[in-house]
Short mmCIF file of C-alpha atoms (C1' of nucleotides) and ligand atoms in Angstrom, two decimals:
data_model
loop_
_atom_site.label_atom_id
_atom_site.label_comp_id
_atom_site.label_asym_id
_atom_site.label_seq_id
_atom_site.Cartn_x
_atom_site.Cartn_y
_atom_site.Cartn_z
CA UNK G 1 -14.74 -10.12 2.34
CA UNK G 2 -12.94 -8.30 4.93
CA UNK G 3 -10.07 -6.30 4.34
CA UNK G 4 -6.78 -6.82 6.42
CA UNK G 5 -3.72 -4.54 6.99
CA UNK G 6 -0.52 -5.31 5.23
CA UNK G 7 1.02 -6.08 8.17
CA UNK G 8 -1.46 -9.16 8.82
CA UNK G 9 -1.39 -10.06 5.40
CA UNK G 10 2.31 -10.40 5.46
CA UNK G 11 1.97 -12.66 8.62
CA UNK G 12 -0.65 -14.85 6.80
CA UNK G 13 1.11 -15.22 3.79
CA UNK G 14 4.30 -16.28 5.79
CA UNK G 15 2.62 -18.76 7.82
CA UNK G 16 0.96 -20.37 4.40
CA UNK G 17 4.31 -20.92 2.90
CA UNK G 18 5.83 -22.28 6.21
CA UNK G 19 2.90 -24.47 6.71
CA UNK G 20 3.78 -26.59 3.29
CA UNK G 21 7.13 -28.10 5.27
CA UNK G 22 5.66 -28.55 8.77
CA UNK G 23 2.11 -29.08 10.12
CA UNK G 24 2.24 -26.39 12.51
CA UNK G 25 4.44 -22.97 12.61
CA UNK G 26 6.46 -21.71 15.66
CA UNK G 27 6.99 -18.20 16.99
CA UNK G 28 10.37 -18.35 16.10
CA UNK G 29 10.38 -19.50 12.67
CA UNK G 30 7.73 -16.81 11.68
CA UNK G 31 9.76 -14.37 13.46
CA UNK G 32 12.70 -15.17 11.59
CA UNK G 33 10.89 -15.42 8.13
CA UNK G 34 9.38 -11.93 8.99
CA UNK G 35 12.78 -10.57 10.15
CA UNK G 36 10.94 -9.51 13.05
CA UNK G 37 10.84 -10.41 16.69
CA UNK G 38 9.01 -13.43 18.75
CA UNK G 39 6.95 -10.91 20.75
CA UNK G 40 5.68 -9.27 17.92
CA UNK G 41 4.85 -12.41 16.51
CA UNK G 42 2.74 -13.29 20.10
CA UNK G 43 0.78 -10.30 19.27
CA UNK G 44 -0.05 -10.82 15.91
CA UNK G 45 -1.13 -14.34 16.32
CA UNK G 46 -3.50 -13.43 19.27
CA UNK G 47 -4.87 -10.70 16.73
CA UNK G 48 -5.37 -13.17 13.86
CA UNK G 49 -6.76 -15.95 16.35
CA UNK G 50 -9.54 -13.27 17.31
CA UNK G 51 -10.12 -12.74 13.75
CA UNK G 52 -10.72 -16.62 13.24
CA UNK G 53 -7.88 -17.26 10.82
CA UNK G 54 -6.21 -19.55 12.68
CA UNK G 55 -5.81 -21.89 15.35
CA UNK G 56 -3.39 -21.38 18.23
CA UNK G 57 -2.82 -22.16 21.69
CA UNK G 58 0.20 -20.41 23.81
CA UNK G 59 3.16 -22.65 23.52
CA UNK G 60 1.55 -25.02 20.99
CA UNK G 61 2.55 -23.13 17.50
CA UNK G 62 -0.48 -22.03 15.09
CA UNK G 63 -1.83 -23.50 11.69
CA UNK G 64 -4.50 -21.48 9.39
CA UNK G 65 -7.66 -22.62 9.47
CA UNK G 66 -10.18 -22.61 6.21
CA UNK G 67 -10.69 -19.08 6.53
CA UNK G 68 -7.25 -18.27 6.64
CA UNK G 69 -6.04 -20.45 4.01
CA UNK G 70 -8.60 -18.71 1.49
CA UNK G 71 -7.14 -15.34 2.66
CA UNK G 72 -3.50 -16.69 1.99
CA UNK G 73 -4.24 -18.02 -1.86
CA UNK G 74 -6.02 -14.53 -2.58
CA UNK G 75 -2.67 -12.67 -1.34
CA UNK G 76 -0.58 -15.30 -3.36
CA UNK G 77 -3.09 -14.86 -6.37
CA UNK G 78 -2.45 -11.18 -6.35
CA UNK G 79 1.45 -11.77 -5.88
CA UNK G 80 2.15 -13.99 -8.68
CA UNK G 81 -0.37 -12.23 -11.05
CA UNK G 82 1.65 -8.95 -10.62
CA UNK G 83 4.87 -10.98 -10.89
CA UNK G 84 3.57 -12.18 -14.38
CA UNK G 85 2.61 -9.13 -15.56
CA UNK G 86 5.88 -7.45 -14.62
CA UNK G 87 7.72 -10.17 -16.49
CA UNK G 88 5.52 -10.47 -19.40
CA UNK G 89 4.29 -7.22 -20.12
CA UNK G 90 6.88 -4.53 -18.47
CA UNK G 91 9.87 -6.92 -19.20
CA UNK G 92 11.31 -7.23 -16.03
CA UNK G 93 13.76 -9.64 -15.41
CA UNK G 94 13.18 -13.15 -13.29
CA UNK G 95 14.86 -11.86 -10.40
CA UNK G 96 13.44 -8.35 -9.99
CA UNK G 97 9.68 -9.34 -10.09
CA UNK G 98 9.04 -10.52 -6.41
CA UNK G 99 10.46 -7.29 -4.65
CA UNK G 100 7.95 -4.93 -6.47
CA UNK G 101 4.95 -7.78 -6.23
CA UNK G 102 5.75 -7.33 -2.21
CA UNK G 103 3.91 -4.14 -2.53
CA UNK G 104 1.15 -4.50 -5.23
CA UNK G 105 -0.06 -7.91 -3.71
CA UNK G 106 -1.83 -5.63 -0.98
CA UNK G 107 -4.14 -3.58 -3.17
CA UNK G 108 -7.13 -5.93 -2.69
CA UNK G 109 -9.32 -4.96 -5.22
CA UNK G 110 -11.19 -8.11 -6.50
CA UNK G 111 -12.23 -6.40 -9.56
CA UNK G 112 -8.68 -5.30 -10.45
CA UNK G 113 -7.23 -8.65 -10.21
CA UNK G 114 -9.84 -10.46 -11.91
CA UNK G 115 -9.62 -7.75 -14.79
CA UNK G 116 -5.86 -8.25 -14.72
CA UNK G 117 -6.16 -11.82 -14.84
CA UNK G 118 -8.28 -11.28 -17.74
CA UNK G 119 -5.53 -8.99 -19.64
CA UNK G 120 -2.84 -11.60 -18.90
CA UNK G 121 -4.65 -14.41 -20.74
CA UNK G 122 -5.39 -16.47 -17.23
CA UNK G 123 -1.79 -17.11 -16.81
CA UNK G 124 -1.42 -20.84 -15.02
CA UNK G 125 2.14 -19.89 -13.05
CA UNK G 126 4.10 -16.92 -12.52
CA UNK G 127 7.62 -16.32 -13.84
CA UNK G 128 9.13 -18.64 -11.67
CA UNK G 129 7.08 -21.34 -12.40
CA UNK G 130 4.45 -21.55 -9.28
CA UNK G 131 0.74 -22.04 -9.63
CA UNK G 132 -1.57 -18.77 -9.70
CA UNK G 133 -4.58 -19.40 -7.60
CA UNK G 134 -7.74 -18.71 -9.66
CA UNK G 135 -10.42 -16.25 -8.98
CA UNK G 136 -12.30 -19.03 -6.25
CA UNK G 137 -8.98 -19.68 -4.65
CA UNK G 138 -8.18 -22.76 -6.22
CA UNK G 139 -4.31 -23.88 -6.94
CA UNK G 140 -3.12 -26.51 -8.81
CA UNK G 141 -1.36 -28.98 -6.54
CA UNK G 142 1.96 -28.79 -8.13
CA UNK G 143 3.27 -32.41 -8.85
CA UNK G 144 6.81 -31.03 -8.87
CA UNK G 145 9.93 -33.01 -7.65
CA UNK G 146 13.58 -32.07 -7.20
CA UNK G 147 16.01 -33.14 -9.77
CA UNK G 148 18.23 -34.58 -7.00
CA UNK G 149 15.13 -36.99 -6.77
CA UNK G 150 15.11 -37.51 -10.48
CA UNK G 151 16.12 -40.98 -12.01
CA UNK G 152 18.83 -41.05 -14.34
CA UNK G 153 18.27 -40.81 -18.09
CA UNK G 154 14.63 -39.73 -17.51
CA UNK G 155 13.75 -36.56 -19.81
CA UNK G 156 11.85 -33.91 -17.48
CA UNK G 157 10.45 -30.62 -18.11
CA UNK G 158 12.12 -27.76 -15.45
CA UNK G 159 8.81 -26.43 -13.90
CA UNK G 160 10.15 -24.37 -11.13
CA UNK G 161 13.21 -22.70 -9.05
CA UNK G 162 12.60 -21.90 -5.59
CA UNK G 163 15.51 -19.73 -5.05
CA UNK G 164 14.52 -16.52 -6.75
CA UNK G 165 17.86 -14.15 -6.55
CA UNK G 166 19.61 -12.55 -9.14
CA UNK G 167 22.70 -14.95 -8.46
CA UNK G 168 20.98 -18.45 -9.51
CA UNK G 169 19.37 -16.45 -12.30
CA UNK G 170 23.01 -15.33 -13.45
CA UNK G 171 24.03 -19.06 -13.13
CA UNK G 172 21.02 -20.69 -14.71
CA UNK G 173 21.25 -18.34 -17.82
CA UNK G 174 24.86 -19.28 -18.16
CA UNK G 175 23.86 -23.18 -18.06
CA UNK G 176 21.24 -22.15 -20.46
CA UNK G 177 18.42 -23.69 -18.08
CA UNK G 178 15.16 -21.74 -17.92
CA UNK G 179 11.31 -23.00 -17.17
CA UNK G 180 10.38 -25.22 -19.80
CA UNK G 181 14.02 -26.57 -20.48
CA UNK G 182 13.65 -30.57 -21.01
CA UNK G 183 16.64 -31.86 -19.57
CA UNK G 184 17.94 -35.41 -18.06
CA UNK G 185 20.15 -36.11 -15.29
CA UNK G 186 23.20 -38.51 -16.65
CA UNK G 187 25.27 -39.34 -13.79
CA UNK G 188 25.46 -38.58 -9.87
CA UNK G 189 28.57 -37.95 -8.09
CA UNK G 190 28.67 -39.32 -4.52
CA UNK G 191 31.44 -37.60 -3.25
CA UNK G 192 29.90 -33.96 -3.76
CA UNK G 193 26.67 -34.80 -5.02
CA UNK G 194 27.33 -32.97 -8.17
CA UNK G 195 25.74 -34.38 -11.28
CA UNK G 196 25.85 -34.45 -14.89
CA UNK G 197 23.22 -32.90 -16.87
CA UNK G 198 22.11 -32.95 -20.61
CA UNK G 199 19.77 -30.92 -22.55
CA UNK G 200 18.60 -32.42 -25.81
CA UNK G 201 21.60 -33.52 -27.87
CA UNK G 202 23.82 -30.86 -26.51
CA UNK G 203 26.87 -31.97 -24.86
CA UNK G 204 26.52 -33.00 -21.11
CA UNK G 205 27.82 -30.56 -18.13
CA UNK G 206 28.14 -30.44 -14.64
CA UNK G 207 25.87 -28.69 -12.06
CA UNK G 208 26.63 -28.33 -8.19
CA UNK G 209 24.51 -29.98 -5.44
CA UNK G 210 23.64 -26.60 -4.31
CA UNK G 211 22.23 -25.76 -7.54
CA UNK G 212 20.46 -28.90 -8.40
CA UNK G 213 18.43 -28.85 -4.57
CA UNK G 214 16.59 -25.84 -6.32
CA UNK G 215 15.49 -27.21 -9.73
CA UNK G 216 12.19 -28.65 -10.02
CA UNK G 217 10.57 -30.60 -12.86
CA UNK G 218 6.96 -31.78 -13.45
CA UNK G 219 6.37 -35.04 -12.25
CA UNK G 220 3.27 -36.72 -13.85
CA UNK R 1 14.52 10.08 -3.15
CA UNK R 2 13.17 9.25 0.22
CA UNK R 3 10.22 7.28 0.68
CA UNK R 4 7.04 8.73 2.62
CA UNK R 5 4.26 7.15 4.11
CA UNK R 6 0.71 6.83 2.52
CA UNK R 7 -0.79 8.99 4.83
CA UNK R 8 2.00 11.89 4.04
CA UNK R 9 1.51 11.14 0.28
CA UNK R 10 -2.11 11.87 0.79
CA UNK R 11 -1.60 15.04 2.23
CA UNK R 12 1.47 16.26 0.07
CA UNK R 13 -1.00 15.32 -3.27
CA UNK R 14 -4.25 17.19 -1.36
CA UNK R 15 -2.07 20.39 -0.95
CA UNK R 16 -0.99 19.98 -4.41
CA UNK R 17 -4.15 20.15 -5.60
CA UNK R 18 -5.53 22.62 -3.23
CA UNK R 19 -2.63 25.14 -3.84
CA UNK R 20 -3.70 25.28 -7.61
CA UNK R 21 -6.62 27.68 -6.78
CA UNK R 22 -5.35 29.89 -3.79
CA UNK R 23 -1.95 30.81 -3.19
CA UNK R 24 -2.06 29.18 0.32
CA UNK R 25 -3.66 26.29 1.67
CA UNK R 26 -5.61 26.38 5.08
CA UNK R 27 -5.78 23.79 8.04
CA UNK R 28 -9.87 23.59 7.54
CA UNK R 29 -9.54 23.42 3.76
CA UNK R 30 -7.03 20.58 4.14
CA UNK R 31 -8.87 18.61 6.70
CA UNK R 32 -12.48 19.20 4.58
CA UNK R 33 -10.53 17.52 1.28
CA UNK R 34 -9.02 14.91 3.44
CA UNK R 35 -12.14 13.83 5.50
CA UNK R 36 -10.25 14.29 8.45
CA UNK R 37 -10.10 16.76 11.48
CA UNK R 38 -8.08 20.08 11.78
CA UNK R 39 -6.06 18.80 14.84
CA UNK R 40 -4.73 15.99 12.70
CA UNK R 41 -4.03 18.25 9.81
CA UNK R 42 -2.02 20.65 12.00
CA UNK R 43 0.25 17.36 13.19
CA UNK R 44 0.89 16.32 9.94
CA UNK R 45 1.90 20.07 8.80
CA UNK R 46 4.61 20.11 11.69
CA UNK R 47 5.79 16.85 10.61
CA UNK R 48 6.29 17.69 6.53
CA UNK R 49 7.68 21.19 7.71
CA UNK R 50 10.23 19.11 9.59
CA UNK R 51 10.95 17.16 6.28
CA UNK R 52 11.33 20.55 4.74
CA UNK R 53 8.56 19.63 2.05
CA UNK R 54 6.61 23.08 2.53
CA UNK R 55 6.45 26.28 4.48
CA UNK R 56 4.38 26.74 7.30
CA UNK R 57 3.92 29.20 10.13
CA UNK R 58 1.23 28.38 12.74
CA UNK R 59 -1.99 30.23 11.46
CA UNK R 60 -0.39 31.43 8.25
CA UNK R 61 -1.36 28.29 6.05
CA UNK R 62 1.01 26.65 4.23
CA UNK R 63 2.32 26.00 0.71
CA UNK R 64 4.57 23.51 -0.72
CA UNK R 65 8.13 24.32 -1.65
CA UNK R 66 9.79 22.80 -4.45
CA UNK R 67 10.97 19.93 -2.96
CA UNK R 68 7.39 19.34 -2.05
CA UNK R 69 6.21 20.16 -5.22
CA UNK R 70 8.66 17.21 -6.98
CA UNK R 71 7.06 14.97 -4.77
CA UNK R 72 3.74 15.87 -5.39
CA UNK R 73 4.54 15.59 -9.17
CA UNK R 74 5.52 12.22 -8.59
CA UNK R 75 2.61 10.92 -6.65
CA UNK R 76 0.34 12.66 -9.36
CA UNK R 77 2.39 10.70 -12.38
CA UNK R 78 1.87 7.56 -10.52
CA UNK R 79 -1.98 7.84 -10.22
CA UNK R 80 -2.70 8.93 -13.65
CA UNK R 81 -0.52 6.23 -15.31
CA UNK R 82 -2.19 3.75 -13.32
CA UNK R 83 -5.60 5.63 -14.21
CA UNK R 84 -4.48 5.18 -17.90
CA UNK R 85 -3.46 1.51 -17.60
CA UNK R 86 -6.97 0.53 -15.99
CA UNK R 87 -9.07 2.29 -18.47
CA UNK R 88 -6.72 1.51 -21.61
CA UNK R 89 -5.56 -1.97 -20.77
CA UNK R 90 -8.10 -3.62 -18.41
CA UNK R 91 -11.09 -1.65 -19.75
CA UNK R 92 -12.25 -0.11 -16.33
CA UNK R 93 -14.81 2.79 -17.30
CA UNK R 94 -13.63 6.39 -16.67
CA UNK R 95 -15.37 6.56 -13.35
CA UNK R 96 -13.90 3.59 -11.70
CA UNK R 97 -10.01 4.54 -12.36
CA UNK R 98 -9.79 6.71 -9.46
CA UNK R 99 -10.51 4.55 -6.71
CA UNK R 100 -8.42 1.95 -7.59
CA UNK R 101 -5.32 4.59 -8.85
CA UNK R 102 -5.76 5.81 -5.08
CA UNK R 103 -4.25 2.86 -3.65
CA UNK R 104 -1.87 1.89 -6.66
CA UNK R 105 0.05 5.54 -6.47
CA UNK R 106 1.55 4.74 -3.46
CA UNK R 107 3.34 1.78 -4.59
CA UNK R 108 6.67 4.13 -5.32
CA UNK R 109 9.15 1.88 -7.18
CA UNK R 110 10.78 4.14 -9.78
CA UNK R 111 11.57 1.41 -12.10
CA UNK R 112 8.16 0.33 -12.03
CA UNK R 113 6.42 3.27 -12.98
CA UNK R 114 8.98 4.35 -15.62
CA UNK R 115 8.44 0.76 -17.37
CA UNK R 116 4.68 0.94 -17.16
CA UNK R 117 5.02 4.44 -18.73
CA UNK R 118 6.91 2.99 -21.73
CA UNK R 119 4.69 -0.17 -21.81
CA UNK R 120 1.45 2.40 -22.05
CA UNK R 121 3.40 4.14 -24.85
CA UNK R 122 4.16 7.43 -22.87
CA UNK R 123 0.43 9.04 -22.53
CA UNK R 124 0.15 12.62 -22.41
CA UNK R 125 -3.07 12.45 -20.47
CA UNK R 126 -4.64 10.43 -17.95
CA UNK R 127 -8.43 9.11 -18.92
CA UNK R 128 -10.03 12.48 -17.72
CA UNK R 129 -8.02 14.56 -19.56
CA UNK R 130 -5.33 15.72 -16.86
CA UNK R 131 -1.77 15.81 -17.99
CA UNK R 132 0.61 13.29 -16.83
CA UNK R 133 3.81 14.52 -15.54
CA UNK R 134 7.04 12.91 -17.11
CA UNK R 135 9.51 10.68 -15.47
CA UNK R 136 11.68 14.12 -14.63
CA UNK R 137 8.67 15.73 -13.00
CA UNK R 138 7.55 18.17 -15.90
CA UNK R 139 3.87 18.14 -16.61
CA UNK R 140 2.06 20.17 -19.48
CA UNK R 141 0.29 23.28 -18.09
CA UNK R 142 -2.91 22.79 -19.20
CA UNK R 143 -4.16 26.01 -20.91
CA UNK R 144 -8.00 24.62 -20.46
CA UNK R 145 -10.53 26.98 -19.88
CA UNK R 146 -14.33 25.98 -18.65
CA UNK R 147 -17.20 25.78 -21.50
CA UNK R 148 -18.69 28.68 -19.34
CA UNK R 149 -15.96 30.97 -20.46
CA UNK R 150 -16.07 29.76 -24.15
CA UNK R 151 -17.17 32.51 -26.19
CA UNK R 152 -20.22 31.75 -28.48
CA UNK R 153 -19.74 29.73 -32.06
CA UNK R 154 -16.28 29.00 -31.51
CA UNK R 155 -15.54 25.17 -32.05
CA UNK R 156 -13.20 23.86 -29.31
CA UNK R 157 -12.33 20.52 -28.12
CA UNK R 158 -12.98 19.02 -24.59
CA UNK R 159 -10.09 18.22 -23.19
CA UNK R 160 -10.98 17.23 -19.58
CA UNK R 161 -13.56 16.99 -16.99
CA UNK R 162 -13.22 17.78 -13.58
CA UNK R 163 -15.91 15.69 -11.67
CA UNK R 164 -15.32 11.98 -11.87
CA UNK R 165 -18.20 10.49 -10.63
CA UNK R 166 -20.62 7.50 -12.41
CA UNK R 167 -23.30 10.16 -12.25
CA UNK R 168 -21.66 12.70 -14.53
CA UNK R 169 -20.29 9.75 -16.60
CA UNK R 170 -23.84 8.62 -17.41
CA UNK R 171 -24.64 12.29 -18.55
CA UNK R 172 -22.07 12.87 -20.48
CA UNK R 173 -22.49 9.69 -22.30
CA UNK R 174 -26.07 10.37 -22.72
CA UNK R 175 -25.18 13.47 -24.43
CA UNK R 176 -22.38 11.96 -26.44
CA UNK R 177 -19.88 14.35 -24.86
CA UNK R 178 -16.46 12.67 -24.27
CA UNK R 179 -12.75 13.77 -24.04
CA UNK R 180 -12.06 14.96 -27.78
CA UNK R 181 -15.21 16.03 -28.84
CA UNK R 182 -15.71 19.08 -30.80
CA UNK R 183 -18.34 21.42 -29.50
CA UNK R 184 -19.20 25.10 -29.54
CA UNK R 185 -21.39 26.95 -27.42
CA UNK R 186 -24.65 28.44 -29.35
CA UNK R 187 -26.60 30.33 -26.91
CA UNK R 188 -26.45 31.11 -22.82
CA UNK R 189 -29.41 31.84 -20.93
CA UNK R 190 -29.10 34.07 -18.17
CA UNK R 191 -32.17 32.87 -16.12
CA UNK R 192 -30.70 29.65 -14.98
CA UNK R 193 -27.11 29.92 -16.75
CA UNK R 194 -27.81 26.70 -18.95
CA UNK R 195 -26.51 26.89 -22.43
CA UNK R 196 -27.03 25.43 -25.99
CA UNK R 197 -24.65 23.47 -27.15
CA UNK R 198 -23.89 21.81 -30.81
CA UNK R 199 -21.42 18.95 -31.72
CA UNK R 200 -20.63 18.84 -35.62
CA UNK R 201 -23.57 19.19 -37.61
CA UNK R 202 -25.96 17.61 -35.05
CA UNK R 203 -28.96 19.34 -33.60
CA UNK R 204 -28.27 21.81 -30.62
CA UNK R 205 -29.39 20.42 -27.32
CA UNK R 206 -29.38 22.15 -23.72
CA UNK R 207 -27.08 21.36 -20.63
CA UNK R 208 -27.41 22.82 -17.43
CA UNK R 209 -25.19 25.25 -15.75
CA UNK R 210 -24.03 22.42 -13.12
CA UNK R 211 -22.73 20.20 -15.76
CA UNK R 212 -21.03 23.07 -18.04
CA UNK R 213 -19.16 23.97 -14.85
CA UNK R 214 -17.47 20.54 -15.17
CA UNK R 215 -16.64 20.31 -18.28
CA UNK R 216 -13.33 22.10 -20.01
CA UNK R 217 -11.75 22.71 -23.14
CA UNK R 218 -8.31 23.15 -24.69
CA UNK R 219 -7.54 27.04 -25.12
CA UNK R 220 -4.71 27.74 -27.56
"C1'" DA Q 1 -10.53 49.70 22.58
"C1'" DA Q 2 -12.84 45.89 24.16
"C1'" DA Q 3 -15.70 41.97 22.76
"C1'" DT Q 4 -16.89 38.34 19.86
"C1'" DG Q 5 -16.45 34.14 17.24
"C1'" DG Q 6 -14.01 31.34 13.81
"C1'" DG Q 7 -10.32 29.01 12.69
"C1'" DT Q 8 -6.30 27.21 14.58
"C1'" DT Q 9 -3.52 25.13 17.78
"C1'" DT Q 10 -2.01 22.12 21.97
"C1'" DA Q 11 -3.08 18.62 25.37
"C1'" DG Q 12 -4.07 14.36 26.01
"C1'" DA Q 13 -6.11 9.54 24.89
"C1'" DT Q 14 -6.63 5.68 21.51
"C1'" DA Q 15 -5.21 1.95 18.21
"C1'" DA Q 16 -1.84 -0.60 15.51
"C1'" DA Q 17 2.42 -2.19 15.14
"C1'" DT Q 18 6.71 -2.62 16.76
"C1'" DC Q 19 10.77 -3.28 20.05
"C1'" DT Q 20 13.18 -4.63 24.85
"C1'" DA Q 21 13.80 -6.86 28.90
"C1'" DA Q 22 11.91 -9.73 32.10
"C1'" DA Q 23 8.79 -13.46 33.82
"C1'" DT Q 24 6.74 -17.87 32.45
"C1'" DT Q 25 6.45 -22.39 30.43
"C1'" DA Q 26 7.74 -27.24 28.58
"C1'" DA Q 27 10.81 -30.24 26.99
"C1'" DA Q 28 15.38 -32.09 27.56
"C1'" DT Q 29 19.01 -33.32 30.98
"C1'" DA Q 30 20.90 -34.72 34.90
"C1'" DT C 1 12.12 -36.26 40.13
"C1'" DA C 2 14.49 -31.92 40.08
"C1'" DT C 3 17.26 -28.82 37.14
"C1'" DT C 4 18.45 -26.55 33.52
"C1'" DT C 5 17.48 -24.01 29.30
"C1'" DA C 6 15.58 -22.49 25.04
"C1'" DA C 7 11.35 -21.00 23.34
"C1'" DT C 8 7.32 -18.38 24.33
"C1'" DT C 9 4.66 -14.85 26.36
"C1'" DT C 10 3.96 -11.00 29.25
"C1'" DA C 11 4.87 -6.23 30.50
"C1'" DG C 12 5.95 -1.85 29.62
"C1'" DA C 13 8.04 1.57 26.01
"C1'" DT C 14 7.84 3.90 21.43
"C1'" DT C 15 6.41 5.72 16.89
"C1'" DT C 16 2.82 6.89 13.50
"C1'" DA C 17 -1.69 8.51 12.71
"C1'" DT C 18 -5.69 9.50 14.30
"C1'" DC C 19 -9.42 11.83 17.56
"C1'" DT C 20 -12.07 14.99 21.29
"C1'" DA C 21 -11.99 18.89 23.82
"C1'" DA C 22 -9.88 23.00 25.78
"C1'" DA C 23 -6.98 26.80 25.03
"C1'" DC C 24 -5.33 29.83 22.10
"C1'" DC C 25 -4.94 33.40 18.15
"C1'" DC C 26 -6.26 37.35 15.44
"C1'" DA C 27 -9.37 39.56 12.24
"C1'" DT C 28 -13.80 42.02 12.75
"C1'" DT C 29 -17.42 44.04 14.92
"C1'" DT C 30 -19.39 46.74 18.75
MN1 MN E 1 7.55 -13.88 -5.06
MN1 MN E 2 6.87 -16.05 -7.85
MN1 MN E 3 -7.78 10.35 -9.84
MN1 MN E 4 -7.51 11.58 -12.96
#
DNA sequence: AAATGGGTTTAGATAAATCTAAATTAAATA
DNA sequence: TATTTAATTTAGATTTATCTAAACCCATTT
């Protein structure tokens, strides 16, 4: 296992996340994601290609290969285990963990991470409901769907939330929605795509399309 | 509170530790400590002087000022809290914690460290017996003396060990000496400076001068 | 007082990561 | 097919941290 610089790791992780949407990632997409400039991205892509972590032809975009994906999953494992530690053990709130984990994820000592995993009881998901890769880089394929796709009158369990800001946390806490909440969609309005939700036997209430877009439920 | 690079922090911490012996630290001493070259030290001393963390006149050595000392104590606080966490929670052994803490200490998020401190129950010393500075940078002045200085037939408590290698750990475990052990020196031999030690009512046994040099006891 | 030599600093080079501005390419439009 | 333009790459500079080799300072010895 080679070691990569903090900068290289940040690029690798960002490509991994952007790939999930499209097949191949473009220079501008990545520059935008990392708040850097396209020229810097091109430089780094040449370097990562030389290190055989991705496929890249000038002007044709890039995509992590098997080795690159393995490296990315290692970084994501570290990130999400630290997020779990911060929330569960240090009582950080949901929206605070990401920023700190951004730094901790770059301390890449295998024994540290495997012992941390054990200490935490081998958690399966981080505080945002995203799956944590195991020591071999295996990750659960999250069969999650957005509640905007959920059929009416079908009870489902909230499994993750894509936005991780304090603003969405405030709203979700107010609406008493959290990971694990069982809810069903009772009505959808075409006009503004808002919807009425019910949790258990509580009265129905309304959430905006903007919020609904960020709430995901288990689909199995 | 400004932030400093990993490299700057490593220099600051090393100066702090070297100062304890001498009054002022020399270029070669620091280069040797950090396994770098004297020219690199001079460059960094100019930078840290510009940042007003130390006193430095060409050819005259250097010494942290109040601000520099405050920064150093922050780094040492992080280092030792992580060492405690690794030993106490993740069950790392004594000689493994330092290396990992060398990386973790550079993640400088005040809330992270203060919550970690709380989670650990505000430990007063790290696994090697060295005091942990509190959130305000206050550190117990360790009134420790080496057992080579200890008068004969005086029971004392082992408070710290200066070498932190796996080799000394192996030997100390074999001799059943650990932090907290009550022992007394029964005899010293001029020829090789070896000494006979007694723990409680167990039979006396011999330790070398080389080992004795590294064992410190509380002196109060 | 002059010479010596170890410790220290300076000069100049290199590697990593970034940027701006200019050049280039490829795809869409005329 | 030629032109336009937006995305991308290249060229050249900058900052940080490091190094080697040469120059310099200064305390001790001749
Ligand atoms: Mn995160
Ligand atoms: Mn997360
Ligand atoms: Mn240590
Ligand atoms: Mn220690």
